[in-house]
Coordinates of C-alpha atoms in Angstrom, one line a residue:
Chain A
M1 CA 0.0 0.0 0.0
N2 CA 2.8 2.4 0.8
N3 CA 4.8 1.7 -2.4
V4 CA 4.3 4.7 -4.6
G5 CA 7.3 4.1 -6.9
K6 CA 5.1 3.2 -9.9
I7 CA 3.0 6.3 -9.5
L8 CA 6.2 8.5 -9.3
E9 CA 7.4 6.7 -12.4
L10 CA 4.1 7.7 -14.2
F11 CA 4.5 11.3 -13.0
K12 CA 8.0 11.4 -14.6
S13 CA 7.2 9.6 -17.8
E14 CA 5.7 10.5 -21.1
V15 CA 2.0 9.4 -20.8
K16 CA 1.1 6.6 -23.2
I17 CA -2.5 5.6 -23.2
V18 CA -4.5 2.5 -24.2
N19 CA -8.1 3.7 -24.7
V20 CA -10.9 1.1 -24.4
G21 CA -14.5 2.1 -25.0
L22 CA -15.5 5.5 -26.3
E23 CA -13.5 6.1 -29.5
Y24 CA -14.1 9.9 -28.9
F25 CA -11.6 9.9 -26.0
Y26 CA -9.0 8.4 -28.2
K27 CA -9.5 11.1 -30.8
E28 CA -9.3 13.8 -28.0
L29 CA -6.0 12.3 -26.9
R30 CA -4.6 12.2 -30.4
K31 CA -5.6 15.9 -30.8
Q32 CA -3.3 16.7 -27.9
G33 CA -0.5 14.7 -29.6
V34 CA -0.6 12.0 -26.9
Q35 CA 0.7 8.6 -27.9
A36 CA -2.3 6.4 -27.8
V37 CA -4.0 3.3 -29.2
H38 CA -7.6 2.4 -29.3
V39 CA -9.3 -0.9 -28.5
V40 CA -12.6 -1.4 -30.3
W41 CA -14.8 -2.9 -27.6
Q42 CA -18.3 -4.2 -27.9
P43 CA -20.3 -6.1 -25.3
R44 CA -20.4 -9.8 -25.9
P45 CA -23.5 -10.7 -27.9
K46 CA -26.2 -12.2 -25.8
L47 CA -26.5 -15.9 -26.6
E48 CA -29.7 -18.0 -26.3
K49 CA -29.8 -19.5 -22.9
D50 CA -29.8 -23.1 -24.3
L51 CA -26.8 -22.4 -26.4
E52 CA -25.0 -20.8 -23.5
E53 CA -25.6 -23.9 -21.4
I54 CA -24.3 -26.2 -24.1
L55 CA -21.2 -24.1 -24.6
D56 CA -20.6 -24.1 -20.8
K57 CA -20.6 -27.9 -20.9
I58 CA -18.3 -28.2 -23.8
L59 CA -15.7 -25.5 -22.8
Chain B
M1 CA -45.0 14.4 -48.9
P2 CA -42.8 14.1 -45.8
T3 CA -42.4 10.6 -44.5
V4 CA -41.0 9.2 -41.3
R5 CA -39.4 5.8 -41.3
N6 CA -37.7 3.8 -38.5
V7 CA -35.4 0.9 -39.1
V8 CA -34.4 -1.2 -36.0
K9 CA -31.1 -3.1 -36.0
K10 CA -31.3 -5.8 -33.3
N11 CA -28.4 -6.1 -30.9
F12 CA -26.3 -3.6 -32.8
F13 CA -24.1 -1.3 -30.6
R14 CA -22.3 1.9 -31.2
D15 CA -21.3 4.3 -28.5
S16 CA -23.3 7.5 -27.8
V17 CA -20.7 9.9 -29.2
Q18 CA -20.3 7.9 -32.4
L19 CA -24.1 7.9 -32.8
L20 CA -24.3 11.7 -32.1
H21 CA -21.8 12.3 -35.0
L22 CA -23.6 9.9 -37.2
S23 CA -26.9 11.6 -36.6
E24 CA -25.3 15.0 -37.5
E25 CA -24.0 13.5 -40.7
A26 CA -27.4 11.9 -41.5
K27 CA -29.1 15.2 -41.2
K28 CA -26.9 16.6 -43.9
L29 CA -27.9 14.0 -46.5
P30 CA -30.0 15.3 -49.4
G31 CA -33.7 15.0 -49.0
V32 CA -33.5 14.7 -45.2
I33 CA -35.7 16.9 -43.0
D34 CA -34.5 15.4 -39.7
A35 CA -32.7 12.2 -38.7
A36 CA -31.4 10.5 -35.6
V37 CA -29.5 7.3 -35.0
V38 CA -29.8 6.2 -31.4
M39 CA -29.8 3.2 -29.1
G40 CA -33.4 2.3 -28.2
T41 CA -33.4 3.4 -24.6
E42 CA -36.7 4.8 -23.1
L43 CA -35.1 8.3 -23.0
N44 CA -34.1 8.2 -26.6
K45 CA -37.5 6.9 -27.7
E46 CA -39.2 9.7 -25.8
L47 CA -37.0 12.3 -27.5
L48 CA -37.6 10.8 -30.9
E49 CA -41.3 11.0 -30.1
K50 CA -41.0 14.7 -29.3
Q51 CA -39.0 15.3 -32.5
G52 CA -41.8 13.5 -34.5
L53 CA -39.3 10.8 -35.5
L54 CA -40.7 7.7 -33.8
T55 CA -42.8 5.1 -35.5
R56 CA -44.3 1.8 -34.3
E57 CA -41.2 -0.1 -35.3
G58 CA -38.9 2.2 -33.3
R59 CA -41.2 2.1 -30.3
E60 CA -40.7 -1.7 -30.1
A61 CA -36.9 -1.5 -30.1
G62 CA -35.1 -2.5 -26.9
E63 CA -32.1 -0.8 -25.3
N64 CA -29.6 -3.1 -27.0
D65 CA -31.1 -2.3 -30.4
M66 CA -30.3 0.6 -32.6
I67 CA -32.9 2.8 -34.2
I68 CA -32.3 4.6 -37.5
A69 CA -35.0 7.3 -37.7
V70 CA -35.4 9.5 -40.8
K71 CA -37.9 12.1 -41.8
A72 CA -37.5 12.7 -45.5
E73 CA -39.1 15.2 -47.9
D74 CA -40.2 12.5 -50.2
S75 CA -41.2 9.0 -49.4
A76 CA -39.6 7.8 -52.7
D77 CA -36.1 8.8 -51.3
I78 CA -36.4 7.2 -47.9
E79 CA -35.0 3.8 -48.8
G80 CA -32.0 5.3 -50.4
I81 CA -31.3 7.6 -47.4
I82 CA -31.6 4.7 -45.0
S83 CA -29.1 2.5 -47.0
K84 CA -26.7 5.5 -47.1
I85 CA -26.9 5.8 -43.3
E86 CA -26.4 2.0 -43.0
E87 CA -23.3 2.3 -45.1
M88 CA -22.0 5.1 -42.9
L89 CA -22.6 2.9 -39.9
T90 CA -20.6 0.1 -41.2
A91 CA -17.9 2.1 -42.9
P92 CA -14.5 1.3 -41.5
T93 CA -13.2 4.0 -39.2
A94 CA -9.7 5.4 -39.6
A95 CA -7.8 2.1 -39.2
E96 CA -4.6 3.6 -38.0
T97 CA -4.2 2.2 -34.5
Y98 CA -7.3 0.3 -33.7
Y99 CA -7.1 -3.1 -32.1
Y100 CA -9.6 -5.7 -31.2
S101 CA -7.9 -7.1 -28.1
I102 CA -6.3 -5.4 -25.1
E103 CA -3.3 -7.7 -25.4
S104 CA -2.5 -6.7 -29.0
A105 CA -3.1 -3.0 -28.2
I106 CA -0.6 -3.1 -25.3
E107 CA 1.9 -5.0 -27.5
H108 CA 1.7 -2.2 -30.1
L109 CA 2.3 0.6 -27.6
P110 CA 5.5 -0.2 -25.9
G111 CA 5.8 1.7 -22.6
A112 CA 2.0 2.1 -22.2
N113 CA 1.5 3.4 -18.7
L114 CA -2.2 4.4 -18.5
A115 CA -5.4 2.9 -19.7
L116 CA -8.5 5.0 -20.2
V117 CA -11.5 2.7 -19.8
S118 CA -15.1 3.7 -20.7
V119 CA -16.9 0.5 -21.3
P120 CA -20.3 -0.1 -19.6
G121 CA -19.8 -0.5 -15.9
Q122 CA -20.8 -4.2 -15.6
Y123 CA -17.8 -5.1 -17.9
A124 CA -15.3 -2.7 -16.3
K125 CA -13.7 -5.3 -14.0
E126 CA -12.9 -7.8 -16.8
V127 CA -11.4 -4.9 -18.9
V128 CA -9.4 -3.2 -16.1
K129 CA -7.9 -6.3 -14.5
P130 CA -5.5 -7.2 -17.4
F131 CA -4.1 -3.7 -17.3
L132 CA -3.4 -3.9 -13.6
E133 CA -1.8 -7.3 -14.0
R134 CA 0.6 -5.8 -16.5
G135 CA 1.5 -2.9 -14.2
I136 CA -0.5 -0.3 -16.1
H137 CA -2.4 2.5 -14.2
V138 CA -6.1 2.9 -15.0
H139 CA -8.5 5.8 -15.4
L140 CA -11.9 4.3 -15.2
F141 CA -14.5 6.6 -16.7
S142 CA -17.4 4.1 -16.6
D143 CA -20.4 4.5 -14.4
H144 CA -22.6 1.7 -12.9
V145 CA -19.5 -0.2 -11.9
P146 CA -20.7 -2.6 -9.1
L147 CA -19.3 -1.4 -5.7
E148 CA -17.8 -4.7 -5.0
D149 CA -15.9 -4.6 -8.3
E150 CA -14.5 -1.1 -7.4
I151 CA -13.3 -2.3 -4.0
E152 CA -11.7 -5.5 -5.5
L153 CA -10.0 -3.5 -8.3
K154 CA -8.7 -0.8 -5.9
K155 CA -7.3 -3.3 -3.4
F156 CA -5.7 -5.2 -6.2
A157 CA -4.2 -2.0 -7.6
A158 CA -3.0 -0.6 -4.3
E159 CA -1.2 -3.8 -3.4
R160 CA 0.8 -3.2 -6.6
G161 CA 1.2 0.6 -6.1
L162 CA -1.0 1.3 -9.1
L163 CA -3.7 4.0 -9.5
V164 CA -7.3 3.2 -10.4
M165 CA -8.7 6.6 -11.0
G166 CA -12.5 6.2 -10.9
P167 CA -15.0 4.6 -11.5
E168 CA -17.0 7.6 -12.6
A169 CA -13.9 9.7 -12.8
G170 CA -14.6 12.3 -15.4
T171 CA -11.2 14.0 -15.2
S172 CA -7.6 13.5 -14.6
I173 CA -4.5 15.5 -15.7
I174 CA -1.3 13.5 -15.7
N175 CA 1.9 15.2 -16.7
G176 CA -0.1 17.9 -18.5
V177 CA -2.2 15.4 -20.5
A178 CA -5.9 16.0 -20.2
V179 CA -7.5 12.6 -19.7
A180 CA -11.3 12.4 -20.5
F181 CA -12.8 15.8 -19.7
A182 CA -10.0 18.1 -18.6
N183 CA -8.4 21.4 -19.4
V184 CA -5.1 22.8 -20.6
V185 CA -3.7 24.3 -17.4
N186 CA -0.3 25.6 -16.3
R187 CA 2.2 23.3 -14.8
G188 CA 3.1 24.3 -11.2
P189 CA 3.7 23.1 -7.7
I190 CA 0.1 22.1 -6.7
G191 CA -1.1 18.5 -6.7
I192 CA -4.9 17.8 -6.7
V193 CA -6.7 14.7 -5.5
A194 CA -10.4 14.9 -6.4
A195 CA -13.4 12.7 -5.8
A196 CA -15.4 15.2 -7.9
G197 CA -14.9 15.5 -11.6
T198 CA -15.9 19.0 -12.4
G199 CA -14.4 20.0 -9.0
L200 CA -11.0 18.9 -10.3
Q201 CA -11.6 20.9 -13.5
E202 CA -12.7 24.1 -11.7
V203 CA -9.9 24.0 -9.1
S204 CA -7.2 23.3 -11.7
V205 CA -8.5 26.0 -14.0
L206 CA -8.8 28.6 -11.3
I207 CA -5.3 27.8 -10.0
S208 CA -4.1 28.3 -13.6
R209 CA -6.0 31.5 -14.1
A210 CA -4.5 32.8 -10.8
G211 CA -1.1 32.4 -12.3
S212 CA 0.1 29.2 -10.6
G213 CA -0.2 25.6 -11.8
I214 CA -0.5 22.0 -11.0
T215 CA 1.8 19.0 -11.1
H216 CA -0.9 16.4 -11.6
G217 CA -4.7 16.1 -11.0
I218 CA -5.8 12.7 -9.9
G219 CA -9.6 11.9 -10.1
V220 CA -10.4 9.0 -7.7
G221 CA -14.2 8.8 -8.3
G222 CA -16.9 9.9 -5.9
R223 CA -17.3 6.6 -4.0
D224 CA -13.6 6.5 -3.0
V225 CA -14.2 8.7 0.0
K226 CA -17.1 6.6 1.2
S227 CA -16.7 4.0 4.0
A228 CA -17.1 1.0 1.7
V229 CA -14.1 1.9 -0.4
G230 CA -12.3 3.6 2.5
G231 CA -10.4 6.2 0.6
I232 CA -8.0 3.7 -0.9
M233 CA -7.0 5.8 -3.9
T234 CA -7.3 9.2 -2.1
L235 CA -4.7 8.1 0.5
L236 CA -2.5 6.4 -2.1
S237 CA -2.5 9.6 -4.2
M238 CA -1.7 11.7 -1.1
R239 CA 1.3 9.5 -0.4
A240 CA 2.4 9.8 -4.0
F241 CA 2.2 13.6 -3.9
E242 CA 4.1 13.5 -0.5
A243 CA 6.9 11.6 -2.3
D244 CA 6.8 13.7 -5.5
P245 CA 9.6 16.3 -5.4
D246 CA 7.7 18.7 -7.7
T247 CA 4.6 18.9 -5.5
Q248 CA 4.6 21.5 -2.7
V249 CA 0.9 21.9 -1.9
I250 CA -1.7 19.1 -2.0
T251 CA -5.4 20.0 -2.5
I252 CA -8.1 17.5 -1.8
V253 CA -11.5 18.1 -3.4
S254 CA -14.7 16.1 -2.7
K255 CA -18.3 16.2 -1.5
P256 CA -18.4 15.4 2.2
P257 CA -16.5 12.1 2.8
S258 CA -17.8 9.5 5.2
P259 CA -16.7 10.6 8.7
D260 CA -14.3 7.6 9.0
V261 CA -12.6 8.4 5.7
Q262 CA -12.4 12.1 6.5
D263 CA -10.6 11.1 9.8
K264 CA -8.2 8.9 7.8
I265 CA -7.4 11.8 5.5
I266 CA -6.9 14.4 8.3
N267 CA -4.9 11.9 10.4
F268 CA -2.6 11.2 7.5
I269 CA -2.0 14.9 7.0
A270 CA -1.4 15.4 10.7
N271 CA 0.8 12.3 11.4
E272 CA 2.5 11.4 8.1
G273 CA 2.1 14.5 5.9
K274 CA 5.0 16.9 5.7
K275 CA 3.6 19.2 2.9
K276 CA 1.0 21.9 2.8
Y277 CA -2.6 20.9 2.4
V278 CA -5.9 22.5 1.3
T279 CA -9.1 20.5 1.8
C280 CA -12.3 21.3 0.1
F281 CA -15.1 19.1 1.4
I282 CA -18.0 21.0 -0.3
G283 CA -21.0 21.0 1.9
G284 CA -19.2 19.3 4.7
K285 CA -18.9 20.4 8.3
D286 CA -15.9 22.2 9.7
Y287 CA -13.4 20.0 11.4
E288 CA -10.8 20.7 14.0
I289 CA -7.3 21.2 12.6
P290 CA -4.9 18.9 14.5
P291 CA -2.0 20.7 16.3
T292 CA 0.6 19.0 14.1
A293 CA -1.0 20.3 11.0
K294 CA -1.5 23.9 12.2
G295 CA -0.2 26.4 9.7
R296 CA 0.0 23.9 6.9
L297 CA -3.6 22.8 6.6
I298 CA -6.4 25.0 5.4
Q299 CA -10.0 24.0 5.1
T300 CA -12.3 25.5 2.5
R301 CA -16.0 25.2 1.5
T302 CA -15.9 26.0 -2.2
L303 CA -13.8 25.2 -5.2
H304 CA -13.2 29.0 -5.6
A305 CA -11.7 29.1 -2.1
A306 CA -9.7 25.9 -2.5
A307 CA -8.0 27.2 -5.6
L308 CA -7.3 30.6 -4.1
E309 CA -5.9 29.2 -0.8
A310 CA -3.7 26.7 -2.7
V311 CA -2.3 29.6 -4.7
R312 CA -1.8 31.5 -1.5
M313 CA 0.3 28.7 -0.1
V314 CA 2.5 29.0 -3.1
S315 CA 2.8 32.8 -3.1
E316 CA 1.1 35.5 -1.1
D317 CA 1.8 38.0 -4.0
L318 CA 0.1 35.8 -6.6
Y319 CA -2.8 35.4 -4.2
K320 CA -3.3 39.1 -3.7
E321 CA -3.1 39.8 -7.4
A322 CA -5.6 37.0 -8.2
V323 CA -8.1 38.2 -5.7
K324 CA -8.1 41.6 -7.4
K325 CA -7.8 40.7 -11.0
V326 CA -9.2 37.3 -11.6
F327 CA -11.8 36.8 -8.9
L328 CA -14.3 39.6 -8.4
P329 CA -14.2 41.7 -5.3
P330 CA -17.5 41.9 -3.3
E331 CA -18.3 45.5 -4.5
E332 CA -18.1 44.4 -8.1
V333 CA -20.6 41.5 -7.5
V334 CA -23.0 43.9 -5.8
K335 CA -22.7 46.3 -8.7
I336 CA -23.6 43.6 -11.3
A337 CA -26.4 42.2 -9.1
E338 CA -27.9 45.7 -8.5
A339 CA -27.9 46.6 -12.2
E340 CA -29.6 43.3 -13.2
A341 CA -32.1 43.2 -10.3
S342 CA -33.3 46.7 -11.2
K343 CA -34.4 45.5 -14.7
L344 CA -36.7 42.7 -13.3
S345 CA -40.4 43.0 -13.4
E346 CA -42.8 42.4 -10.6
G347 CA -43.3 38.6 -10.2
Q348 CA -39.9 37.6 -11.5
K349 CA -38.5 35.9 -8.5
Y350 CA -37.0 32.5 -9.3
L351 CA -33.7 31.2 -10.5
R352 CA -33.1 28.2 -12.7
G353 CA -29.7 26.5 -12.9
L354 CA -29.1 24.3 -15.9
F355 CA -25.9 22.5 -15.3
T356 CA -23.7 20.0 -17.1
G357 CA -21.2 19.5 -14.3
G358 CA -22.2 17.4 -11.2
T359 CA -19.9 19.1 -8.7
L360 CA -20.8 22.5 -10.0
T361 CA -24.5 21.7 -9.4
Y362 CA -23.7 20.5 -6.0
E363 CA -21.6 23.5 -5.1
S364 CA -24.4 25.8 -6.2
L365 CA -26.9 23.8 -4.1
V366 CA -24.7 24.2 -1.0
I367 CA -24.4 28.0 -1.6
F368 CA -28.2 28.3 -2.2
Q369 CA -29.0 26.4 1.0
E370 CA -27.1 29.2 2.8
L371 CA -28.6 32.1 0.9
L372 CA -32.0 30.9 -0.2
G373 CA -32.8 27.8 1.8
D374 CA -33.7 24.6 0.1
V375 CA -34.1 24.6 -3.7
W376 CA -35.7 22.1 -6.0
S377 CA -33.4 19.7 -7.9
N378 CA -33.0 16.3 -9.5
T379 CA -30.1 15.9 -7.1
P380 CA -31.3 17.9 -4.0
L381 CA -29.5 18.3 -0.7
N382 CA -32.8 17.8 1.1
K383 CA -34.8 14.8 -0.3
D384 CA -38.1 16.7 0.2
Y385 CA -37.0 19.0 -2.6
Q386 CA -36.6 16.2 -5.3
L387 CA -38.2 17.6 -8.5
P388 CA -41.1 15.3 -9.1
D389 CA -40.4 15.6 -12.8
P390 CA -36.8 16.4 -13.6
W391 CA -37.9 17.8 -17.0
K392 CA -40.0 20.5 -15.3
S393 CA -38.6 23.1 -13.0
R394 CA -40.5 24.7 -10.2
E395 CA -39.8 27.8 -8.0
N396 CA -36.0 27.9 -7.5
S397 CA -34.6 24.9 -9.3
V398 CA -31.1 23.6 -10.1
V399 CA -30.9 20.7 -12.6
D400 CA -27.9 18.5 -13.2
L401 CA -28.3 17.5 -16.9
G402 CA -25.5 15.0 -16.6
E403 CA -27.6 12.7 -14.5
E404 CA -28.9 9.3 -15.7
E405 CA -32.4 10.5 -16.6
F406 CA -30.9 12.8 -19.2
T407 CA -28.0 10.7 -20.4
A408 CA -29.2 7.0 -20.7
G409 CA -27.9 6.0 -24.2
R410 CA -27.0 9.6 -25.0
A411 CA -23.8 11.6 -25.0
H412 CA -23.2 13.8 -22.0
P413 CA -24.5 17.3 -22.2
M414 CA -21.0 18.7 -22.2
I415 CA -20.7 17.0 -25.7
D416 CA -24.3 17.2 -26.8
P417 CA -26.2 20.4 -25.9
T418 CA -29.5 19.3 -27.5
I419 CA -31.4 18.8 -24.2
R420 CA -30.1 22.0 -22.5
V421 CA -30.8 24.2 -25.5
Q422 CA -34.4 23.1 -25.5
R423 CA -34.7 23.6 -21.7
I424 CA -33.3 27.1 -21.9
V425 CA -36.2 28.1 -24.1
E426 CA -38.7 26.3 -21.9
E427 CA -37.5 28.1 -18.8
A428 CA -37.8 31.5 -20.4
K429 CA -41.6 31.0 -21.0
D430 CA -42.2 30.9 -17.2
P431 CA -43.0 34.5 -16.2
E432 CA -41.7 33.9 -12.6
V433 CA -38.2 33.2 -13.8
A434 CA -35.7 36.0 -13.2
V435 CA -32.3 34.3 -13.6
L436 CA -30.9 31.5 -15.7
M437 CA -27.5 30.0 -14.8
L438 CA -25.4 28.0 -17.2
D439 CA -22.0 26.3 -16.7
M440 CA -20.0 26.2 -19.9
V441 CA -17.4 23.5 -19.5
I442 CA -14.7 23.6 -22.1
G443 CA -11.4 21.8 -22.6
Y444 CA -10.6 18.4 -24.1
G445 CA -13.7 16.1 -24.0
S446 CA -16.2 18.9 -24.3
H447 CA -18.1 20.2 -27.3
P448 CA -15.9 22.2 -29.7
D449 CA -17.9 25.4 -29.2
P450 CA -20.4 25.2 -26.3
A451 CA -21.0 29.0 -26.2
G452 CA -21.8 29.0 -30.0
A453 CA -24.1 26.0 -29.6
H454 CA -26.2 27.8 -26.9
I455 CA -26.3 31.3 -28.4
D456 CA -29.4 30.9 -30.5
A457 CA -31.3 29.4 -27.5
I458 CA -30.1 32.2 -25.2
R459 CA -31.2 34.9 -27.7
K460 CA -34.5 33.2 -28.2
A461 CA -35.0 32.9 -24.4
K462 CA -34.3 36.6 -23.9
E463 CA -36.6 37.4 -26.8
I464 CA -39.5 35.4 -25.3
A465 CA -39.0 37.2 -22.0
K466 CA -39.0 40.6 -23.8
E467 CA -42.2 39.8 -25.6
G468 CA -43.7 39.2 -22.2
G469 CA -42.4 42.5 -21.0
R470 CA -39.7 41.0 -18.9
H471 CA -35.9 41.1 -18.6
L472 CA -34.3 37.6 -18.3
V473 CA -30.9 37.6 -16.6
V474 CA -28.6 35.0 -18.0
L475 CA -25.5 34.2 -16.0
A476 CA -22.7 31.9 -17.2
H477 CA -19.4 30.6 -15.9
V478 CA -16.9 29.4 -18.5
L479 CA -14.9 26.6 -16.9
G480 CA -11.7 26.6 -19.0
T481 CA -8.5 28.4 -20.0
D482 CA -7.4 30.4 -23.0
E483 CA -5.1 27.5 -23.8
D484 CA -8.1 25.1 -24.2
P485 CA -9.0 24.3 -27.8
Q486 CA -12.2 26.3 -27.5
N487 CA -10.4 29.3 -25.9
A488 CA -12.1 30.6 -22.8
A489 CA -11.8 34.3 -23.7
E490 CA -13.4 33.6 -27.1
Q491 CA -16.2 31.6 -25.4
E492 CA -16.8 34.4 -22.9
R493 CA -16.9 37.0 -25.7
K494 CA -19.6 35.1 -27.6
L495 CA -21.7 34.9 -24.5
R496 CA -21.3 38.6 -23.6
E497 CA -22.3 39.5 -27.1
A498 CA -25.6 37.7 -26.5
G499 CA -26.2 39.7 -23.3
V500 CA -24.9 37.0 -20.9
I501 CA -23.2 38.0 -17.7
V502 CA -20.0 35.9 -17.3
L503 CA -18.7 35.2 -13.8
P504 CA -15.2 34.0 -13.2
T505 CA -16.1 31.2 -10.8
N506 CA -19.1 28.9 -10.2
A507 CA -19.4 30.0 -6.6
L508 CA -19.6 33.7 -7.7
M509 CA -22.3 32.8 -10.3
A510 CA -24.3 31.2 -7.6
L511 CA -23.8 34.1 -5.2
T512 CA -24.8 36.6 -8.0
A513 CA -27.9 34.6 -8.9
A514 CA -29.0 34.4 -5.3
I515 CA -28.7 38.1 -4.5
I516 CA -30.5 39.0 -7.8
V517 CA -33.5 36.9 -7.0
T518 CA -33.7 38.0 -3.4
G519 CA -32.9 41.6 -4.1
R520 CA -30.6 41.6 -1.1
T521 CA -27.8 43.5 -2.7
D522 CA -26.3 44.9 0.4
E523 CA -22.6 44.8 0.7
A524 CA -22.5 43.6 4.2
L525 CA -24.3 40.4 3.3
V526 CA -22.0 39.8 0.3
K527 CA -18.9 40.4 2.4
S528 CA -20.0 37.9 5.1
F529 CA -20.6 35.4 2.3
Y530 CA -17.0 36.0 1.1
E531 CA -15.7 35.4 4.6
K532 CA -17.6 32.2 5.0
F533 CA -17.4 30.7 1.5
L534 CA -14.6 32.2 -0.4
V535 CA -11.8 32.3 2.2
G536 CA -10.3 29.3 4.0
R537 CA -10.0 28.6 7.7
R538 CA -6.7 27.9 9.3

């Protein structure tokens, strides 16, 4: 809990950001010239209950 | 003959900002009178209904379905228009650096040290965990993150010395980088820890406007200072600032913490802290400053006071200059209020605050409780004053348009002004309304020109009042700096040209509004307010 070394390292470093979710935030970061990458994220599609149960058994 | 058509795409997801931009593009297509592409939440369906854009098909859509709604000049064109929108929807976005898994994204950004996560709250844990496991700090913007997930993530992170900023953290500023909704502020010796998003924005901006600056601003999320989470990230951030050689003054901003967490914060300052501190527990009770913290701990009640006192701890000269030049002296506020109050007609007695910032709403409510008593709100301090219908104001009302009822499946009002623009005009029709208050939050994340986007509605509102023989006072506070992409000075100029009175801080906007509607423009009252709310206690 008391180890703040990694936070101090962040404070001193060039901030490099992985954005997950709203693509808009990625664009806002790029506008600032921040090094960033964007992860296209979507909720998993809802499966039919039966299919989900079958998959649970197999996997 | 104009025709309306809805096409529902089952289980088809795009985020609210993408859909906002798509809707704007769709409106520009030839033959289109109006169009909207939205997720099928109840709120969105209601708004489509009001716009005359909802059909039976759309009404049956669920919240995981997307509705493409088009009103076209000619029914013959409508199929073509809809296929065009569908094409836009599936067109590949700029493919430069987009990845489909967290692992490959991290691999392609060597040295990644921060993740900005804004997925729906129920998925936050599974997205955040892999970053923490790889030693990467996280800013978690998502709301509706289960409390137990927040606790688990924060404990996991703290054990590894990592930050989880959020959930529901709207703002952080790390090494000058504006993360999510944040402003371009000066670098300087003040570190900020905030459990209040627009609170962090207001304090960092006011510090900057006063001529000082910040090292970093860490948003920890509102629940961090509640007992269940126990201030895990607040305390970790305070330790980090204690160890950071560039930070001289640490400012802590939040709504009232749970008493046990407040004790932890104050005990840390007293027993382990060596640096200077300013606390701003908006709406909280005064606490006793421990003897070991005397002289280096100041408590404040407003964001305005927190920023000023932090600057004062850096330099008494900067403070004196800022009090005079940046923040209005009491006699100026009285002058403005007197001039406006004198233009009001009999019967104009209420104020209506239409806010986009949650902390700015809250700070206004705290100030009004002192000066006006309880006021109606969708987020009231006193539950008896909960607006029965958040879409309709009554008497004195303050509405936070960033709340769930206005944002389900929609972009935040700092990005999409549609709902506020309509509400401004609605409020002006009420003959009892004297004052409208608007926060204009600029910076990264916000609308590219909020003042410009509201101007027509403000002019129309003033016109409606004028036709009824009334003068409508419109007050605004632009939260931002001249270095922000929207340029604060430029935003303020646009507002003033439309007859808006611009105040330098949210607290001063609330004070001015309150003394206009009460007509109590005596200097003694204003001075006592300054003493209590705009200056810290040692």
